[in-house]
Amino acid sequence: MASVFDAAILAQCSRYWMRMALVVDMTRAHEHGRVVTEADLAVAIAALVAEGRLEAEGDPADPSACLVRLPG
């Protein structure tokens, strides 16, 4: 299911592994004037992983221990 945050999240990701918590923080920093919770972004990232639009190493339910990257 698409999230209003998908484009913002994907814009912060690369083909290199990054801590999911860092992606969450960077996305929040770029959403000026918009109330964005860490929980909302974590759910959106987990959905992107489930859809295959992001790859994850670790459990997306634990953003501090999970790594994410763009596929490819």
Short mmCIF file of C-alpha atoms in Angstrom, two decimals:
data_model
loop_
_atom_site.label_atom_id
_atom_site.label_comp_id
_atom_site.label_asym_id
_atom_site.label_seq_id
_atom_site.Cartn_x
_atom_site.Cartn_y
_atom_site.Cartn_z
CA MET A 1 0.00 0.00 0.00
CA ALA A 2 1.44 3.34 -1.02
CA SER A 3 2.18 5.91 1.63
CA VAL A 4 2.31 9.69 1.30
CA PHE A 5 5.90 9.35 2.52
CA ASP A 6 7.13 6.87 -0.11
CA ALA A 7 8.80 9.42 -2.40
CA ALA A 8 10.46 11.22 0.52
CA ILE A 9 11.75 7.96 1.99
CA LEU A 10 13.07 6.64 -1.32
CA ALA A 11 14.80 9.98 -1.99
CA GLN A 12 16.89 9.46 1.16
CA CYS A 13 17.95 5.91 0.25
CA SER A 14 20.74 4.66 -1.99
CA ARG A 15 22.11 1.35 -3.21
CA TYR A 16 24.37 1.28 -0.14
CA TRP A 17 23.15 -0.17 3.16
CA MET A 18 22.00 2.52 5.60
CA ARG A 19 20.57 2.24 9.08
CA MET A 20 16.81 2.49 8.88
CA ALA A 21 16.85 4.93 11.82
CA LEU A 22 19.07 7.28 9.78
CA VAL A 23 16.67 7.13 6.83
CA VAL A 24 13.82 7.96 9.23
CA ASP A 25 15.72 10.93 10.68
CA MET A 26 16.76 12.26 7.25
CA THR A 27 13.20 11.95 5.94
CA ARG A 28 11.83 13.81 8.96
CA ALA A 29 14.41 16.58 8.42
CA HIS A 30 13.23 17.07 4.84
CA GLU A 31 9.52 17.17 5.68
CA HIS A 32 9.50 20.83 6.78
CA GLY A 33 6.29 22.03 8.34
CA ARG A 34 4.75 18.58 8.37
CA VAL A 35 4.24 16.51 11.49
CA VAL A 36 5.87 13.16 10.73
CA THR A 37 6.33 10.57 13.45
CA GLU A 38 9.06 7.96 13.53
CA ALA A 39 6.37 5.29 13.83
CA ASP A 40 4.62 6.47 10.65
CA LEU A 41 7.88 6.35 8.71
CA ALA A 42 8.83 2.95 10.13
CA VAL A 43 5.50 1.53 8.97
CA ALA A 44 5.96 3.11 5.53
CA ILE A 45 9.51 1.70 5.22
CA ALA A 46 8.33 -1.76 6.25
CA ALA A 47 5.66 -1.56 3.53
CA LEU A 48 8.28 -0.53 0.94
CA VAL A 49 10.34 -3.56 1.97
CA ALA A 50 7.30 -5.85 1.67
CA GLU A 51 6.60 -4.43 -1.81
CA GLY A 52 10.21 -4.98 -2.90
CA ARG A 53 10.87 -1.27 -3.41
CA LEU A 54 13.50 -1.41 -0.63
CA GLU A 55 15.68 -4.26 0.60
CA ALA A 56 16.19 -4.85 4.31
CA GLU A 57 18.80 -6.65 6.35
CA GLY A 58 17.32 -7.25 9.77
CA ASP A 59 13.84 -6.66 11.10
CA PRO A 60 12.17 -3.41 9.94
CA ALA A 61 10.23 -3.45 13.22
CA ASP A 62 13.54 -2.47 14.89
CA PRO A 63 14.77 0.65 13.02
CA SER A 64 17.95 0.95 15.08
CA ALA A 65 19.10 -2.56 14.09
CA CYS A 66 17.75 -2.78 10.53
CA LEU A 67 19.63 -1.76 7.39
CA VAL A 68 17.85 -0.72 4.19
CA ARG A 69 18.85 0.06 0.60
CA LEU A 70 17.39 0.46 -2.86
CA PRO A 71 17.24 -2.83 -4.76
CA GLY A 72 19.73 -3.56 -7.46
#
